[in-house]
CSV table of C-alpha atoms and ligand atoms in Angstrom, one decimal:
chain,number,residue,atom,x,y,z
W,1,UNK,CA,22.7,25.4,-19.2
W,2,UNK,CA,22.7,21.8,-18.9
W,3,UNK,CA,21.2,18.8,-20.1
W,4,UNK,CA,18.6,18.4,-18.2
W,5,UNK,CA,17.3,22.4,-18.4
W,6,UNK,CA,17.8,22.1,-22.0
W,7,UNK,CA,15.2,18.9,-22.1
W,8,UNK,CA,13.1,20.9,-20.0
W,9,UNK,CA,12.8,23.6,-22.1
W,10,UNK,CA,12.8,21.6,-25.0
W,11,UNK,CA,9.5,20.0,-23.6
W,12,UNK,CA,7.8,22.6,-22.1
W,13,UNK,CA,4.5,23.3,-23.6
W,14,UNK,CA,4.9,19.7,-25.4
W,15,UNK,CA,2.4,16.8,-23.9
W,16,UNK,CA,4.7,14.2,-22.9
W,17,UNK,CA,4.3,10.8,-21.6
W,18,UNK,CA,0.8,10.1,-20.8
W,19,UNK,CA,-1.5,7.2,-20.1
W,20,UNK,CA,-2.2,6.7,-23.9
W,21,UNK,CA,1.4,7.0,-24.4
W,22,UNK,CA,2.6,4.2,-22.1
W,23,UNK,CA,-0.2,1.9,-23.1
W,24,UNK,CA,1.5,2.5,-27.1
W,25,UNK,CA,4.9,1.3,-25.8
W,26,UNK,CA,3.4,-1.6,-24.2
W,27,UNK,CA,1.6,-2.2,-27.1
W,28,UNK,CA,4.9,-1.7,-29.2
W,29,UNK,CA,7.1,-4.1,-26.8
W,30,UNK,CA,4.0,-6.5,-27.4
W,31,UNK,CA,4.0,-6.6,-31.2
W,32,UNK,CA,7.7,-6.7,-31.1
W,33,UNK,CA,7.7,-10.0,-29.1
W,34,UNK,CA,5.1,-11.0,-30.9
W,35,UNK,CA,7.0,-9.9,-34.4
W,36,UNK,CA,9.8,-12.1,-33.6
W,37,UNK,CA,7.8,-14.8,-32.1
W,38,UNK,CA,6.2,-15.6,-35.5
W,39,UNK,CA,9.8,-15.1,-37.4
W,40,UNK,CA,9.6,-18.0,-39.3
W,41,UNK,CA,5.9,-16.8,-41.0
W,42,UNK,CA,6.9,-13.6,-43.4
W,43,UNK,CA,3.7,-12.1,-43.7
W,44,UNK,CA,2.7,-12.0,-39.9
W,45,UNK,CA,6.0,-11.3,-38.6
W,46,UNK,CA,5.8,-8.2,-41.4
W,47,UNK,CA,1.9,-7.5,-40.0
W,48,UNK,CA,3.6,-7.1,-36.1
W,49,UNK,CA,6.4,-5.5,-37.4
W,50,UNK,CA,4.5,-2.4,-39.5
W,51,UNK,CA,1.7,-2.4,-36.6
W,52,UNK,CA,5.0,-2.3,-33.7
W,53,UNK,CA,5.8,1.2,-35.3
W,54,UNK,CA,3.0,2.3,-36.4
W,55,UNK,CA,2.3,2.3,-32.3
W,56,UNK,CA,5.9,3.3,-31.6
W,57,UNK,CA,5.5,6.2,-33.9
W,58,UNK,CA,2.2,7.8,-32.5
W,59,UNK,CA,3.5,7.0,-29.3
W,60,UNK,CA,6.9,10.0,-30.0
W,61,UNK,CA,4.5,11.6,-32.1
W,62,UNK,CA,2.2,12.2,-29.0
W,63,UNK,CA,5.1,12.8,-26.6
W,64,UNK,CA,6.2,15.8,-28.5
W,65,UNK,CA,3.0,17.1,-29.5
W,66,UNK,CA,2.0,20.7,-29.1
W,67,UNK,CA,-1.3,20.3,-29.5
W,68,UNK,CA,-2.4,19.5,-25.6
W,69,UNK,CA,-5.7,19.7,-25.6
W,70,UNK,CA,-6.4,17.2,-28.0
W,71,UNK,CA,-4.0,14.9,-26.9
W,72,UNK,CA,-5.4,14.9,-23.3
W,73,UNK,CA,-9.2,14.4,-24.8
W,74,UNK,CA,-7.2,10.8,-26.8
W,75,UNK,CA,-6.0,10.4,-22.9
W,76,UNK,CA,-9.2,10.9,-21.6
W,77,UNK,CA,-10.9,8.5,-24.3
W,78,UNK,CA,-8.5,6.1,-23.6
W,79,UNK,CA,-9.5,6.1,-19.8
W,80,UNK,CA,-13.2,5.3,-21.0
W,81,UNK,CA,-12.6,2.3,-23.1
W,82,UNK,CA,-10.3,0.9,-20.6
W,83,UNK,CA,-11.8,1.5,-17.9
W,84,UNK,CA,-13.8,-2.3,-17.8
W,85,UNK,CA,-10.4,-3.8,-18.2
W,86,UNK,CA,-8.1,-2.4,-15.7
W,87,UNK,CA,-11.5,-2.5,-13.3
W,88,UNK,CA,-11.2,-6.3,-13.6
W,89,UNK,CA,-7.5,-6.3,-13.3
W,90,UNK,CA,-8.2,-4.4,-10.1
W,91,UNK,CA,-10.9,-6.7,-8.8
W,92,UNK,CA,-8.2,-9.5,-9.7
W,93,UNK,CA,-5.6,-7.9,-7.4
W,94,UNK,CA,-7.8,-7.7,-5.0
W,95,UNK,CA,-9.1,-11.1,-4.9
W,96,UNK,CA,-5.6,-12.5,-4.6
W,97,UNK,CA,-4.3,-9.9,-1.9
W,98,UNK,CA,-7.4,-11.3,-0.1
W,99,UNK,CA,-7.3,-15.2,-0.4
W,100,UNK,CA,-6.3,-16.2,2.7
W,101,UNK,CA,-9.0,-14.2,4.5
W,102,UNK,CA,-11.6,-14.9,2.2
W,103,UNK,CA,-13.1,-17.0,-0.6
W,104,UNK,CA,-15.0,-15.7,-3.4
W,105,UNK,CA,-17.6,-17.1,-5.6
W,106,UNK,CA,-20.4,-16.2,-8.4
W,107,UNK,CA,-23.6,-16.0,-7.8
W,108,UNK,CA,-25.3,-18.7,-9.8
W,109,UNK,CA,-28.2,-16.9,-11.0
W,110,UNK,CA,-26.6,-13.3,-12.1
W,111,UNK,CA,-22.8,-14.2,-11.5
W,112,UNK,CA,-22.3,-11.6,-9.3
W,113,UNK,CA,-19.0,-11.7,-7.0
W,114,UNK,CA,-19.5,-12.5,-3.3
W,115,UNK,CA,-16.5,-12.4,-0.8
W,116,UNK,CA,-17.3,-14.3,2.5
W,117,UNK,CA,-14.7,-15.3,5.1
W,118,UNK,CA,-12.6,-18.6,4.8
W,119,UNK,CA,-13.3,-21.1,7.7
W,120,UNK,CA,-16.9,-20.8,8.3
W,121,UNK,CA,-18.2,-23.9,7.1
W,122,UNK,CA,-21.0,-24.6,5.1
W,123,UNK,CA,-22.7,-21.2,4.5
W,124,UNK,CA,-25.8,-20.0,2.8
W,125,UNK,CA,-25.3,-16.8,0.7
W,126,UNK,CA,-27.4,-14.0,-0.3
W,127,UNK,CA,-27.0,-12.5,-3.6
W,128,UNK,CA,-26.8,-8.7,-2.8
W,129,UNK,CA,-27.6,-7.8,-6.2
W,130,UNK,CA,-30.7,-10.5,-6.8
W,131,UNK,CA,-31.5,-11.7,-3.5
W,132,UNK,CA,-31.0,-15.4,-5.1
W,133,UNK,CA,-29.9,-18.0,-1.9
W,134,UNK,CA,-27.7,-20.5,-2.3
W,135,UNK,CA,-25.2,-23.1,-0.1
W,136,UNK,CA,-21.5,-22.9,-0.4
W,137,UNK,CA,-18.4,-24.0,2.0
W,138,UNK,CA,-16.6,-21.4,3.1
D,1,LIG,ZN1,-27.2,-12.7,-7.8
């Protein structure tokens, strides 16, 4: 048997890397930087330090867990409470993918986004979520 069949059998019925999981490394490399960032202050590079394996520590801890079910309910949760974030993150990729076809602005009234083609000229905009009209160059 080799390596890799051992590992395989060493891991089945274990949860491995998640969602949850990646986002604790991240948050690990983060405090790490951050850790050595602040070298010169004691106390705050200790803080980053104890927090970067605290996360590092429940992030193997979670990888080798047994216990699936709960782990993927702490994967699920972690879905909900993110969800805003890497929404906007989205909306962010998509505005840059997009800015040469199109220019986006806020409504003025409920700051919703509106998308309207570049190279239009002066344009006036209806708010799809209000109704509020207003002029903008496009
Ligand atoms: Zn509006």
């Amino acid at each position: 048997m080799n390596f890799r069949q051992k590992l395989a059998q060493f891991m089945y019925g274990r949860n491995g890397m998640d969602a949850f999981g990646r986002f604790l490394l991240l948050l690990a490399v983060v405090l790490m930087l951050l850790s050595t960032l602040f070298a010169r202050v004691a106390l705050l590079s200790g803080l980053f330090l104890a927090l970067e394996w605290a996360a590092l520590i429940c992030c193997i801890w979670r990888t080798f867990s047994r216990d699936i079910v709960k782990r993927q309910q702490e994967n699920a949760a972690y879905y909900e409470k993110s969800r805003a974030f890497r929404t906007w993150c989205r909306s962010l990729r998509d505005r840059w993918q997009q800015r040469r076809d199109y220019k986006f602005f806020r409504c003025p009234s409920c700051h919703a986004l509106l998308r309207v083609p570049r190279g239009r000229g002066m344009l006036e905009l209806t708010c799809r979520k209000c109704g509020n009209r207003f002029k903008r160059r496009s």
